[in-house]
Short mmCIF file of C-alpha atoms in Angstrom, two decimals:
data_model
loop_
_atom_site.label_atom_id
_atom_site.label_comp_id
_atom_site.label_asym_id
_atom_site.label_seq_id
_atom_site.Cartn_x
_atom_site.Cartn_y
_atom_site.Cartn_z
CA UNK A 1 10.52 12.35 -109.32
CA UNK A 2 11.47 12.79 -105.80
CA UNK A 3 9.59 15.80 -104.10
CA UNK A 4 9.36 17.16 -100.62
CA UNK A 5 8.34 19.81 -98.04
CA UNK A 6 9.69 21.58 -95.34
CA UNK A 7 8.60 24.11 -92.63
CA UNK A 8 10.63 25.87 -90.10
CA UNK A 9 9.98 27.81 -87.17
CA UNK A 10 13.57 29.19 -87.08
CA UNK A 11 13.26 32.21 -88.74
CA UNK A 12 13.63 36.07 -87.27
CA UNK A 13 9.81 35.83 -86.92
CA UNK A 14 9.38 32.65 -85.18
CA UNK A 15 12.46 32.98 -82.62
CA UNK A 16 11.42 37.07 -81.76
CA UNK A 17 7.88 35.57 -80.69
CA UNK A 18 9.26 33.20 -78.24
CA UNK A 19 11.61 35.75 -77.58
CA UNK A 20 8.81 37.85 -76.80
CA UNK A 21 7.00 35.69 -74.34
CA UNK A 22 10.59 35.09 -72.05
CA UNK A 23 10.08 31.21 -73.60
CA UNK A 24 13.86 31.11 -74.81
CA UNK A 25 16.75 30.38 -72.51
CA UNK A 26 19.12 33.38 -72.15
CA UNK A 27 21.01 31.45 -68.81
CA UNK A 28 23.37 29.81 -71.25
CA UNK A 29 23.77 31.90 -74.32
CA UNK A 30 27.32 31.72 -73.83
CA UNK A 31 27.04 27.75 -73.46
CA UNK A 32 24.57 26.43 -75.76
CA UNK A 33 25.53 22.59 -75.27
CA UNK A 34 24.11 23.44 -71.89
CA UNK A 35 20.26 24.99 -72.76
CA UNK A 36 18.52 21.82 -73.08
CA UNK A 37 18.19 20.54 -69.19
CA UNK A 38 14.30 19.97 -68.93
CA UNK A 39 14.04 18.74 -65.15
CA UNK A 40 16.99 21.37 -64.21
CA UNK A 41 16.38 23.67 -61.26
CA UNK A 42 18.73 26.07 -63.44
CA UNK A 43 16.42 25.78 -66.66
CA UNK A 44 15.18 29.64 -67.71
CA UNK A 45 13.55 28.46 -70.90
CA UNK A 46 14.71 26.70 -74.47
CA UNK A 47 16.53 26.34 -77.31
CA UNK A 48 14.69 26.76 -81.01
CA UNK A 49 15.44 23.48 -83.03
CA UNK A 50 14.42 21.24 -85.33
CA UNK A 51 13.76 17.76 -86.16
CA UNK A 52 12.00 15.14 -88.16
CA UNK A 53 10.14 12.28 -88.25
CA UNK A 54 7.00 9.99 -89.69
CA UNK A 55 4.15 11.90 -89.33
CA UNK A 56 0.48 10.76 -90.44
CA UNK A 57 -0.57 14.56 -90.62
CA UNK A 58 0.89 17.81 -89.28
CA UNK A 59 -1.97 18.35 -86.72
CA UNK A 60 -3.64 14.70 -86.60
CA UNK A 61 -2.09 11.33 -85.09
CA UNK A 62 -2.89 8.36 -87.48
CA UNK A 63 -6.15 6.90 -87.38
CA UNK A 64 -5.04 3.61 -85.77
CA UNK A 65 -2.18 4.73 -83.02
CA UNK A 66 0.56 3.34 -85.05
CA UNK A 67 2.85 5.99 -83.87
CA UNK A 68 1.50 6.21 -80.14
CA UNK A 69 1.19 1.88 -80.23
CA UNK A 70 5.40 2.57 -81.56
CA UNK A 71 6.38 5.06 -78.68
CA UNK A 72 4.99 2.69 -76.32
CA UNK A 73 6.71 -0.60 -77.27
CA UNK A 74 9.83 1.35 -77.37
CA UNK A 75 9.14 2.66 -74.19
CA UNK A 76 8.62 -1.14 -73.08
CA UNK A 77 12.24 -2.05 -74.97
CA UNK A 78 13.70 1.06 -72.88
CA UNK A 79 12.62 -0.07 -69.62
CA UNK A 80 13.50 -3.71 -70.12
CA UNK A 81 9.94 -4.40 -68.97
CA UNK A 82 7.11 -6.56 -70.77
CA UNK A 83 3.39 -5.54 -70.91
CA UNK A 84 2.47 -7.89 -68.29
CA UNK A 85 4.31 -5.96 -65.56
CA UNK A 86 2.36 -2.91 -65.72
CA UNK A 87 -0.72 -2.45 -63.38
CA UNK A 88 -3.52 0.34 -63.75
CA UNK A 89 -5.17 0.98 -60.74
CA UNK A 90 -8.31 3.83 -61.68
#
């Protein structure tokens, strides 16, 4: 058996309460390809969507960090840097 879940936030109810609040662009309704622009001094708001990945739980990171210990070794890969080139000064 093969089962799943789903949950979506893009439904009439979910978009009219961002709606609501001003959250969603309205700049670029007649360019979507151009909403998303998060450090844009143009940016009014943004686009509903939808994604997936792993999770552990819907509200709780995994016990042990695996996904946070993930996003930062990727982050490492990105920047073409090694763990021994980052300094913490508190």
């Amino acid at each position: 058996m093969i089962a799943g879940g789903a949950e979506s936030a893009l439904c009439r109810f979910g978009i009219a309460g961002f709606a609501s609040m001003k959250a969603l662009s309205t700049k670029f309704n007649n360019k979507p390809e151009e909403v998303s622009r998060p450090c844009d001094e143009e940016r009014d708001g943004f686009a509903m969507g939808e994604g997936a990945g792993d999770a552990y739980h819907i509200t709780a990171p995994h016990p042990e960090g695996r996904g946070a210990f993930k996003a930062m070794q990727l982050a490492l890969k990105s920047a073409q840097i090694t763990l021994n080139q980052i300094v913490y000064y508190p």
